Short mmCIF file of C-alpha atoms and ligand atoms in Angstrom, two decimals:
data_model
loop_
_atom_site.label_atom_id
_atom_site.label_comp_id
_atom_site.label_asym_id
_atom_site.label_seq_id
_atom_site.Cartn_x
_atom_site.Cartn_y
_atom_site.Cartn_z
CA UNK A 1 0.00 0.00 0.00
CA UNK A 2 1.07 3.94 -0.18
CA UNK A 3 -0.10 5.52 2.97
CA UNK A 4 -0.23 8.82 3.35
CA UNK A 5 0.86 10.26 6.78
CA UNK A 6 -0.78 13.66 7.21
CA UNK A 7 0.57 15.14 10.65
CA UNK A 8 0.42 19.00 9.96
CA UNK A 9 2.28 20.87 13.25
CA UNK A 10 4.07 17.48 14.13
CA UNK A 11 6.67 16.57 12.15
CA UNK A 12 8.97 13.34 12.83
CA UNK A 13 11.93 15.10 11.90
CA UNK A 14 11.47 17.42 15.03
CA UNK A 15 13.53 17.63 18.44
CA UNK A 16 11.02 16.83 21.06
CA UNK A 17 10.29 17.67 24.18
CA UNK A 18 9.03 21.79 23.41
CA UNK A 19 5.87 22.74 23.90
CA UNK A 20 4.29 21.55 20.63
CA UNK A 21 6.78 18.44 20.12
CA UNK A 22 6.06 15.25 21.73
CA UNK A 23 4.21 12.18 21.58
CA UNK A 24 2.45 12.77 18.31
CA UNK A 25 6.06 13.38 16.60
CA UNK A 26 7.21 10.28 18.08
CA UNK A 27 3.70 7.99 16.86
CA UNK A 28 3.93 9.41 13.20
CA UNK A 29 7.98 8.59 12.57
CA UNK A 30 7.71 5.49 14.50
CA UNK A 31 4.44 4.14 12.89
CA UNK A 32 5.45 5.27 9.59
CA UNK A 33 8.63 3.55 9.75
CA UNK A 34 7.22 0.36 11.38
CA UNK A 35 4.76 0.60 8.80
CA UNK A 36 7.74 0.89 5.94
CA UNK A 37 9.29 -2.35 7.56
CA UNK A 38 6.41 -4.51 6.77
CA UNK A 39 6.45 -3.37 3.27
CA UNK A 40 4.38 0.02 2.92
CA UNK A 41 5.53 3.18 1.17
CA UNK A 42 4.57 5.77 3.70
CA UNK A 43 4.21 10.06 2.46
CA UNK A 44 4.28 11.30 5.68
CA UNK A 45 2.81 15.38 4.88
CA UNK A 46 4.22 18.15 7.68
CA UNK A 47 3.98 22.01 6.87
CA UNK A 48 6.92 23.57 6.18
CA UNK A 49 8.19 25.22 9.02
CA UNK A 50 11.79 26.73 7.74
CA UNK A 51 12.26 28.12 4.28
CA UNK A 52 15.43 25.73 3.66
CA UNK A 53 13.96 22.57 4.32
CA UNK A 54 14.46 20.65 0.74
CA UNK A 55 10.51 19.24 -0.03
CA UNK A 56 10.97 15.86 0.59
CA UNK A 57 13.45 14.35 2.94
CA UNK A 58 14.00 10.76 3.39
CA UNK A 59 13.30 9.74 7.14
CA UNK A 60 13.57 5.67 6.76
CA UNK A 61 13.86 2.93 4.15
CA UNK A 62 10.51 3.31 2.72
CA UNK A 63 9.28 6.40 4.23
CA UNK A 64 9.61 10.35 3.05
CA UNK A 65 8.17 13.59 4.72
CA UNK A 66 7.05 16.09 2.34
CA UNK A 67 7.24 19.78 3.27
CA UNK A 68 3.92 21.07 2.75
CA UNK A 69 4.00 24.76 1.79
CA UNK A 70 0.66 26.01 3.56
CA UNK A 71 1.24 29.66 5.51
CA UNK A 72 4.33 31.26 6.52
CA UNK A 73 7.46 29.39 6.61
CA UNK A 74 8.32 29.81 9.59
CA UNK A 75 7.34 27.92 13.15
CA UNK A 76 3.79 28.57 14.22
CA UNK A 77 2.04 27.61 17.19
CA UNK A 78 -0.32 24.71 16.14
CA UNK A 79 -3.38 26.25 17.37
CA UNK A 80 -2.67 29.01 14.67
CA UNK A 81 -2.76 26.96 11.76
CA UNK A 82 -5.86 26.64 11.14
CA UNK A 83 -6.26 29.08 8.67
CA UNK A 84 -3.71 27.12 6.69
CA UNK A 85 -5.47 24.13 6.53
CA UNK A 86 -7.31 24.57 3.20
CA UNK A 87 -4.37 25.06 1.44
CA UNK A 88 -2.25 22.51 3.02
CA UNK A 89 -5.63 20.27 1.80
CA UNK A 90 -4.94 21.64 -2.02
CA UNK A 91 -1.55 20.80 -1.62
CA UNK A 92 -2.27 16.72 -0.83
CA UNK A 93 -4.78 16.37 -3.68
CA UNK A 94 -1.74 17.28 -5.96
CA UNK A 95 0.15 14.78 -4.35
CA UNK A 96 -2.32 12.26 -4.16
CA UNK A 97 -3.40 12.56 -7.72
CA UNK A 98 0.40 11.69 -8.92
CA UNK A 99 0.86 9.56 -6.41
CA UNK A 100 -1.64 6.90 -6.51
CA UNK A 101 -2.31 7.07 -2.56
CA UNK A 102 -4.49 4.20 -0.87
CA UNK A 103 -4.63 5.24 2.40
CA UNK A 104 -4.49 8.48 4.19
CA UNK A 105 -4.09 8.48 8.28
CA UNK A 106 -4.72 12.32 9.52
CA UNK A 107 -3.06 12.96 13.39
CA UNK A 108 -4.77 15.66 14.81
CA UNK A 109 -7.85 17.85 14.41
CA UNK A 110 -6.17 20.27 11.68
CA UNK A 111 -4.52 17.08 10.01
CA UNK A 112 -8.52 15.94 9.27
CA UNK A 113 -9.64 18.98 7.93
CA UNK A 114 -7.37 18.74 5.29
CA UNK A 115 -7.50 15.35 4.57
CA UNK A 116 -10.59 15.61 3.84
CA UNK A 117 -10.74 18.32 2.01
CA UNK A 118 -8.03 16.28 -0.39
CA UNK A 119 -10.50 13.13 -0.11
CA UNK A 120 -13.06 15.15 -1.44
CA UNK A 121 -11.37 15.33 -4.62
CA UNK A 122 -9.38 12.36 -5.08
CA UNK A 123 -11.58 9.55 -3.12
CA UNK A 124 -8.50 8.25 -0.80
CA UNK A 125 -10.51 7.10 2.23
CA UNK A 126 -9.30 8.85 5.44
CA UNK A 127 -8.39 7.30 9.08
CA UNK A 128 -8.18 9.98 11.99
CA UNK A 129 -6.31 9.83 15.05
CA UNK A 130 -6.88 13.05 17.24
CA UNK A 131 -4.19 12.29 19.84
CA UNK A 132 -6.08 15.00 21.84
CA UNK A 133 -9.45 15.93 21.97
CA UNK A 134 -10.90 19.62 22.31
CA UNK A 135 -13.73 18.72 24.08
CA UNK A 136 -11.24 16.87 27.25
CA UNK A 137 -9.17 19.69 26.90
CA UNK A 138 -11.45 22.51 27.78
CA UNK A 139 -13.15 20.24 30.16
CA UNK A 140 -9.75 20.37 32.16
CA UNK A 141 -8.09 23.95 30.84
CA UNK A 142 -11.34 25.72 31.00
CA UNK A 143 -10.16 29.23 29.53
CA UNK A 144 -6.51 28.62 29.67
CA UNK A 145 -7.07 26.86 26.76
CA UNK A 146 -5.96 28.10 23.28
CA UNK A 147 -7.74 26.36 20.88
CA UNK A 148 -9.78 27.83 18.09
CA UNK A 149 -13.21 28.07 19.23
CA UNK A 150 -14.80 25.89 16.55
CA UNK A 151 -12.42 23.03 17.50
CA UNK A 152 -14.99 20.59 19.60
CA UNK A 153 -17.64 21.02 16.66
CA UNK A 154 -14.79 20.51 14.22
CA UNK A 155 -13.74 17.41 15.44
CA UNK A 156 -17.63 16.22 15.95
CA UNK A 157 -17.81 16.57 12.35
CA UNK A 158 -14.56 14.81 11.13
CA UNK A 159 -15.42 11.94 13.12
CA UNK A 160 -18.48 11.50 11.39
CA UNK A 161 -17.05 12.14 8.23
CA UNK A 162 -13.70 10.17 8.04
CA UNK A 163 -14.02 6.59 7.02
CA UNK A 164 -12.36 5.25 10.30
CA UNK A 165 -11.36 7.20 13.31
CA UNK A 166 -8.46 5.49 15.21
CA UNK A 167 -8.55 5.81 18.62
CA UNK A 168 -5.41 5.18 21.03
CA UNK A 169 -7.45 3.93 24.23
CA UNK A 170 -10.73 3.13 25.59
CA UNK A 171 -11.45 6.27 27.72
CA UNK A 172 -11.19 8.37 24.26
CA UNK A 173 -13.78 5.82 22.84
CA UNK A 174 -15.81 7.14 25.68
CA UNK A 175 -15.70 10.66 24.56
CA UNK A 176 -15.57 9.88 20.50
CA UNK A 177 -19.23 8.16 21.02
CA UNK A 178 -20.46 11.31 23.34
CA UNK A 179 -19.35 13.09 20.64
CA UNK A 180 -21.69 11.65 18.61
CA UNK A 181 -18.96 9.79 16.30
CA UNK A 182 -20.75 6.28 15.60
CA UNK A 183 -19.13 3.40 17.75
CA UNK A 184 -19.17 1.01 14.49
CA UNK A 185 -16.55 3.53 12.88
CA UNK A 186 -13.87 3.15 15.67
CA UNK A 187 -10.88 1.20 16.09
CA UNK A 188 -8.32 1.04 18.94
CA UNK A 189 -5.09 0.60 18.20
CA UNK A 190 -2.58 1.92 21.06
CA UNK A 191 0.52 3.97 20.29
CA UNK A 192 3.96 1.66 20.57
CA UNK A 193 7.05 2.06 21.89
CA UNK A 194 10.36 1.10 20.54
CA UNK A 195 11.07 -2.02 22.49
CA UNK A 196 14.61 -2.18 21.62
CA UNK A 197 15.68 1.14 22.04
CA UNK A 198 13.95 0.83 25.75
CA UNK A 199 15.00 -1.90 27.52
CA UNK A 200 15.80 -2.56 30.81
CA UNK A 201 19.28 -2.21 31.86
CA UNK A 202 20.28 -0.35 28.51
CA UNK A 203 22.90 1.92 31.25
CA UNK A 204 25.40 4.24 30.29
CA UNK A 205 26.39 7.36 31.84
CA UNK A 206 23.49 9.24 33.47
CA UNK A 207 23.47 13.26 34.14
CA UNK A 208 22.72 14.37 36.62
CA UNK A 209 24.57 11.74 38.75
CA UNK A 210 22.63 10.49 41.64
CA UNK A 211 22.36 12.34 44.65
CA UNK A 212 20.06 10.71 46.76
CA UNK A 213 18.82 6.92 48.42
CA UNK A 214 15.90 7.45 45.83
CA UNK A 215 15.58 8.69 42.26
CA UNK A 216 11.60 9.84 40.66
CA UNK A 217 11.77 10.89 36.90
CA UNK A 218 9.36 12.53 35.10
CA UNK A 219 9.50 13.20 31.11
CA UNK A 220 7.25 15.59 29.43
CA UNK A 221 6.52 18.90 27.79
CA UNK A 222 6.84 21.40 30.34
CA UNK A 223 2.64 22.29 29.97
CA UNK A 224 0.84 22.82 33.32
CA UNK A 225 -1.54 19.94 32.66
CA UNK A 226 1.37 17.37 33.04
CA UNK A 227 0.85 17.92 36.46
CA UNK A 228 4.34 17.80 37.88
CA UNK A 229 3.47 20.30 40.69
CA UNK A 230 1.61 17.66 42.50
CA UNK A 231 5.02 15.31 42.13
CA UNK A 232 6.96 18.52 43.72
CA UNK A 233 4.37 18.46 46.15
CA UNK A 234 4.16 14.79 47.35
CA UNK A 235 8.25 15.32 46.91
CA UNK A 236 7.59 17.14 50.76
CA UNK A 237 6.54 13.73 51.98
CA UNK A 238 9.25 11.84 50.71
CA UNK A 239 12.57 12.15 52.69
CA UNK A 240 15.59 10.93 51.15
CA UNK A 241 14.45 11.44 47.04
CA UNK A 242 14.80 13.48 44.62
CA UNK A 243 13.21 13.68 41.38
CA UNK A 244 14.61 14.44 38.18
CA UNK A 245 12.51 15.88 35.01
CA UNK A 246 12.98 16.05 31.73
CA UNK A 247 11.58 17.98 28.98
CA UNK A 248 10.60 22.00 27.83
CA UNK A 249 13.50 23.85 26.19
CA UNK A 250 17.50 23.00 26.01
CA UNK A 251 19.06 23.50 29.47
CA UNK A 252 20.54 26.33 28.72
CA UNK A 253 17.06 27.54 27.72
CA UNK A 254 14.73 26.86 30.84
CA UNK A 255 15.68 30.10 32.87
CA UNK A 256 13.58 31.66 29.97
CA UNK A 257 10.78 29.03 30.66
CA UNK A 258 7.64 30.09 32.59
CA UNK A 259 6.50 27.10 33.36
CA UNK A 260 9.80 26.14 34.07
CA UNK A 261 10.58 29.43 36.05
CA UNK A 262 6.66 28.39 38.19
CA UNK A 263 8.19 25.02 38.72
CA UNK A 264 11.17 26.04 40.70
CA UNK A 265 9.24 28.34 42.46
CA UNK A 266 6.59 25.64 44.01
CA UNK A 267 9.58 23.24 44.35
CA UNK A 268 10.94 26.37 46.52
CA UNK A 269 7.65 26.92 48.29
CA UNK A 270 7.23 23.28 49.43
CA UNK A 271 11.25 22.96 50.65
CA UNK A 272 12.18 20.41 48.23
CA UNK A 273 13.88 22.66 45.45
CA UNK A 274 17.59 21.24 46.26
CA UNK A 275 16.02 17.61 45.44
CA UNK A 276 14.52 18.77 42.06
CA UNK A 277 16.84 18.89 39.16
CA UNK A 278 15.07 20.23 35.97
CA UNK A 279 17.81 19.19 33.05
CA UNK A 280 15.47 20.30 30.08
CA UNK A 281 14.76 18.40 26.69
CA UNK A 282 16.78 15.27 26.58
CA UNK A 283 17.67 13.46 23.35
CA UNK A 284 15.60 10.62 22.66
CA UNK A 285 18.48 8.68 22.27
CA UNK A 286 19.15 9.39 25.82
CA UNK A 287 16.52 8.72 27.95
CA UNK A 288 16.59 4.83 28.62
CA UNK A 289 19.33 5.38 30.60
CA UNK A 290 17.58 8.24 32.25
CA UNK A 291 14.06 6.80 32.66
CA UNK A 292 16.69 3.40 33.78
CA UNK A 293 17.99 5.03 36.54
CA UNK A 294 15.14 5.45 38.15
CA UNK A 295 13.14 3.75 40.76
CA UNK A 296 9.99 4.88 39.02
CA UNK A 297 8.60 7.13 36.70
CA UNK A 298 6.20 9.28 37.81
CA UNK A 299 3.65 10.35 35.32
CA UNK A 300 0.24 12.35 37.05
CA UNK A 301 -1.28 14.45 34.55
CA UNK A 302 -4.51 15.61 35.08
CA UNK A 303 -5.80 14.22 31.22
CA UNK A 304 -3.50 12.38 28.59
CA UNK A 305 -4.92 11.04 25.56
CA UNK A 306 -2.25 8.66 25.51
CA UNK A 307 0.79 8.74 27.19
CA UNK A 308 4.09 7.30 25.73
CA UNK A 309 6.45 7.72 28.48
CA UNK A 310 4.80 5.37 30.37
CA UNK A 311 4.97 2.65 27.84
CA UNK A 312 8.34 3.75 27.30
CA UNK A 313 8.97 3.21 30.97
CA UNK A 314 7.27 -0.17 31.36
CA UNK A 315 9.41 -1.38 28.27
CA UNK A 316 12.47 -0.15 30.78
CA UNK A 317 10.98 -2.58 33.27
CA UNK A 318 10.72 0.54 35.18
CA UNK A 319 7.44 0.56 37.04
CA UNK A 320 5.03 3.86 36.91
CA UNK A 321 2.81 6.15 39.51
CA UNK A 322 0.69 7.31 37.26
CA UNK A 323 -2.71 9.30 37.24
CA UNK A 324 -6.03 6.87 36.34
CA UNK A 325 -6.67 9.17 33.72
CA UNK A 326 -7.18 8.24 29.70
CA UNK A 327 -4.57 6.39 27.62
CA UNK A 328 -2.91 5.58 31.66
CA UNK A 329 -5.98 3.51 32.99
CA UNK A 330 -5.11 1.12 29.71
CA UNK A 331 -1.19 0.48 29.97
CA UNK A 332 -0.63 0.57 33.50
CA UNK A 333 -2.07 -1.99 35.27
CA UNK A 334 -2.81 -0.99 38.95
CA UNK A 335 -0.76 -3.45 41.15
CA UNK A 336 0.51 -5.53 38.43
CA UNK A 337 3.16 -3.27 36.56
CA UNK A 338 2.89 0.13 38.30
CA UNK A 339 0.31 1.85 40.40
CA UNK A 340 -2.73 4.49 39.74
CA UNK A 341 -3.84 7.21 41.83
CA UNK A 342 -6.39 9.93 41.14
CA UNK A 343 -4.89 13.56 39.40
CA UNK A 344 -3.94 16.28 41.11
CA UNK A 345 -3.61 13.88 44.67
CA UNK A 346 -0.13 15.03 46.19
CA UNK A 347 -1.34 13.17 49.39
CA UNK A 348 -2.43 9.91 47.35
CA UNK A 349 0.44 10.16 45.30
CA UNK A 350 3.16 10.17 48.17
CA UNK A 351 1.52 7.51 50.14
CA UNK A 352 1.82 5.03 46.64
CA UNK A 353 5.45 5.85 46.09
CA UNK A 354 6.39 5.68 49.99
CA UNK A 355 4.62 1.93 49.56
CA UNK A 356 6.72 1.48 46.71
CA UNK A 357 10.36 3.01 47.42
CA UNK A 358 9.68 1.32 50.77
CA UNK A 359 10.03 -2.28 48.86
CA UNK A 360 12.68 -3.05 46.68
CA UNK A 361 11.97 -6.58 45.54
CA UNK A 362 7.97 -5.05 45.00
CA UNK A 363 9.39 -2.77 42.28
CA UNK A 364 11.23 -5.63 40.73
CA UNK A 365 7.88 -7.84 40.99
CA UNK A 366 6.13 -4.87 38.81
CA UNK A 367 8.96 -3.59 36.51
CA UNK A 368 9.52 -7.10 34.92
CA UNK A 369 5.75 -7.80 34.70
CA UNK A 370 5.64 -4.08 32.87
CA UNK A 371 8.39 -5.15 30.48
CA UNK A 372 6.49 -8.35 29.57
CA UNK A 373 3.89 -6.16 28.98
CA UNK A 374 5.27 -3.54 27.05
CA UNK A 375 6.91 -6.36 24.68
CA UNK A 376 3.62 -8.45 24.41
CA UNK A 377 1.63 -5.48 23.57
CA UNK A 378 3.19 -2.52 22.35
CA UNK A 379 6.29 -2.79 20.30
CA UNK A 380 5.45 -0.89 17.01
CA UNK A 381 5.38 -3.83 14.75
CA UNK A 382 2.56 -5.11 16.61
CA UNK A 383 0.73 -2.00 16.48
CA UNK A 384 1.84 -1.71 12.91
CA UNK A 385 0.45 -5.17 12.10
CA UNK A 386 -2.78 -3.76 13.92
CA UNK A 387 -2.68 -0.26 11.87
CA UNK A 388 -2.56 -2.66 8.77
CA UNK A 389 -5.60 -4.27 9.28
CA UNK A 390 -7.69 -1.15 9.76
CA UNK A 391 -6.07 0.39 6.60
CA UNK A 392 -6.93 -2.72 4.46
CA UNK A 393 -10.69 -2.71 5.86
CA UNK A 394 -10.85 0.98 4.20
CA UNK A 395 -9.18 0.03 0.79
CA UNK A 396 -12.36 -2.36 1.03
CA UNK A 397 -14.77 -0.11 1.79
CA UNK A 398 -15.59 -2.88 4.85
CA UNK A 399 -15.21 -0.84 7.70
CA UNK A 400 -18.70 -0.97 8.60
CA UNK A 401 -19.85 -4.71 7.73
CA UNK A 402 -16.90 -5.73 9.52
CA UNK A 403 -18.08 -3.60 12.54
CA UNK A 404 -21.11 -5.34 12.33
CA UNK A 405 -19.20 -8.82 11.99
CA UNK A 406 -17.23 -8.13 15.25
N1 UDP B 501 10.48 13.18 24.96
C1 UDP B 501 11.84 13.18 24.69
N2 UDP B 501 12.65 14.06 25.35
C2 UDP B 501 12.18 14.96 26.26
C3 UDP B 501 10.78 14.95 26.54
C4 UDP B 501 9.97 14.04 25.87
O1 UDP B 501 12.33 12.37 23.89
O2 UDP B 501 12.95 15.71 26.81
C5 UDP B 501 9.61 12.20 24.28
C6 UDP B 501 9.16 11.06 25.19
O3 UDP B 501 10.15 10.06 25.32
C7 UDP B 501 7.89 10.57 24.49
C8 UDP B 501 7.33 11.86 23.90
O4 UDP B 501 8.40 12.82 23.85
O5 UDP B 501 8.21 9.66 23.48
C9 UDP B 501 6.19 12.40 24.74
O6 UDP B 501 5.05 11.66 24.48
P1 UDP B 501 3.81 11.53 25.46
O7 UDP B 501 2.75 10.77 24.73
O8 UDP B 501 4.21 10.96 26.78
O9 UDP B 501 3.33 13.03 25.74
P2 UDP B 501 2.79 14.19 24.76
O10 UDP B 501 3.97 15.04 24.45
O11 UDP B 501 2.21 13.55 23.54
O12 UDP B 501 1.77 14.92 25.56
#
């Protein structure tokens, strides 16, 4: 098959960990390339974001992003492209029309409204994967939130309009039916993690060296809604740890950080800030042996559609606190490879990793039954496989009747 990647703000050639770089970056280059492996050309479509990116760059054996020219070339914030999108749209119908496309699989809300707009003229039958959902997020960021206003309606309508909508976990199939998107047009298929890459044990030298009996990491975009104030806050209730976070801007970069800047701050409020070590965006490449050194990963947002790093931390054998919230209620399983408390708990939150820093041979128990897990469930070739079959249902036009088959 040719499959056409349309991911319009995320691009996997980007450095992640910024504001607008993160797990959707990582899903797209690691899908498409999974996808490649098996025997798939993938077109993975970006906008261009820098006026000397060439048009099409090769990212894999089998895969090529194509710079999209739609708006300024320049980096935008990706809730101001929407004004781009109709363009960006024109842009794939050229491409699928010399192309011979099969399959196009939209990430994001913007992503949809232009593949369909190129469907529309060309007849490629569209998947959509939202990776976030308006509707959660002003449910949580009330007016904090930056989204164009017609977002919740927009994505009401592309749901009901794509062929397939591919959801990532059963709490967004919850909100993709109360959104009125018929249940017989969705699919789960989880996001992966490279099981290779993450592995337990994978070592090496780790900055910032350890400094005390017990080691939390976080890894994220520095956003609010990641909710590592309530880790600096159960931090107060943990003597003897210290917790080490990765992600926003280069190191170099986070004085300039306001989130960043309101991190330190709270860390400095509660007493903890000389057991807090903020060390900025870490290369990929780099963070096994980060998330490795760790005793667990912490991960409490108050929503996440998905969540990769814990995946990525199971597949280190490295167990999780995580909030019960979306993707998290599906890949970590309470008791059995990490533990769940509610969002936004500091008090619940110390009291599970007290339990679990407490017992040594209890974290081994749960990291290795997270790595079995991670490598029954989630490596990308599975999930590729997976992706594979909902793509050939569409080039059938048997979405539905096998919907009604299940
Ligand atoms: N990430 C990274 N370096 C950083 C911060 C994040 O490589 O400094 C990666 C992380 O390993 C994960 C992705 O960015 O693969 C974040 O994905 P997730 O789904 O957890 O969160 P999102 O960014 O989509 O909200």
């Amino acid at each position: 098959m040719r499959i056409a990647m349309v991911s319009e703000h995320a691009s996997p050639l980007a450095t992640l960990g910024g504001v607008d770089a993160g797990g959707q970056n990582v899903h797209v280059a690691a899908l498409s390339t999974a996808l490649a492996r098996a025997g798939h050309e993938v077109d993975v479509y970006t906008r261009r974001d820098d006026p000397d990116l060439p048009e099409c760059v090769e990212l894999a054996a089998g895969v090529t992003v194509v710079h999209v020219a739609a708006g300024p070339a320049r980096t935008i914030a990706k809730d101001e492209l929407l004004p781009y999108m109709d363009a960006f749209g024109d842009v794939l119908a050229d491409w699928w029309s010399t192309r011979a496309t099969d399959v196009a699989h939209a990430h994001f809300w913007m992503s949809g409204l232009a593949s369909l707009r190129a469907a529309a003229l060309t007849g490629v039958p569209v998947a959509q994967t939202f990776h976030a959902l308006g509707s959660v997020k002003r449910r949580h960021q009330g007016s904090s939130d930056t989204s164009p206003p017609g977002r919740v309606a927009a994505e009401a309508s592309i749901g009901r309009r794509v062929d397939v909508v591919v959801a990532t976990c059963s709490d967004e199939v919850t909100e993709l039916v109360r959104l009125g998107v018929p249940a017989e047009r969705i699919r789960v298929v989880p996001c992966g993690v490279d099981i290779e890459r993450f592995r337990p044990g994978c070592g090496g030298v780790v900055e910032p060296p350890r400094r005390a009996r017990y080691r939390l990491v976080c890894v994220g975009r520095l956003v609010e809604r990641k909710g590592i104030e309530t880790v600096l806050h159960a931090l107060a209730d943990l003597p003897d740890t210290e917790l080490v976070v990765a992600g926003g801007p280069s190191a170099d970069l986070l004085s300039a950080d306001d989130e960043a800047r309101r991190l330190l701050e709270v860390a400095k409020a509660d007493g903890v800030d000389d057991r807090v070590h903020l060390v900025g965006r870490v290369d990929h490449d780099d963070l096994p042996a980060l998330v490795g050194s760790a005793d667990a990963v912490v991960a409490t947002p108050w929503y996440e559609p998905f969540g990769i790093v814990p995946v990525e931390a199971a597949a280190c054998g490295v167990p999780v606190v995580g909030s019960a919230v979306g993707g998290l209620v599906d890949t970590v399983q309470d008791g059995r490879t990490g533990l769940l408390v509610p969002p936004r708990d500091p008090a619940a939150l110390a009291s599970a990793l007290r339990d679990l820093l407490g017992h040594p041979e209890r974290r081994a128990v749960l990291g290795a039954a997270a790595r079995r897990r991670a490598v029954a469930r989630y490596g990308w070739d599975r999930i590729a496989a997976q992706t594979e079959v909902v793509y050939q249902a569409m080039v059938r036009g048997a979405v539905l009747t096998e919907a009604a088959a299940r």
